[in-house]
Amino acid sequence: TYREPHFLLEDESRSDAEKIKLLLDWRQDLLELQTAAEENMPDQCGEANGATRLQAVMDALITLGYTSE
């Protein structure tokens, strides 16, 4: 488990394909939390922190050369 996306990027034991898969899963989780927050079901990390983390995940995907599907 990685606290921040940049820790995943720094992990040399994983391939870029594995990192992209993990980041896409992470993005999906964050999007689901964002949807829940919009429906008045607050998440544990707060809406602003969730948006910041989502941006960090998207930036990491871009760093790996991922283009959206």
Steps between C-alpha positions, in 0.01 A plus 500: 500500500626845410411816687559724200526435127860617484602213729356259244687673219825460695447126555752338265368151577185564292473536124337804342205281399450392863526860618241611246262222609538598865455869423187432294356298789593782738334754268181293492492479879543877529228566245263276697583690818439827318158375385416394854599844632274665243218284632566624856695193603828661609822304462767470766762721336278798416386631165791741441759236587324252273513744207869566566576130513301439181708767325820335629384163362421658163840672495671167574311335212616778268858455622476134397374600156145381555233656281139457597308214352 
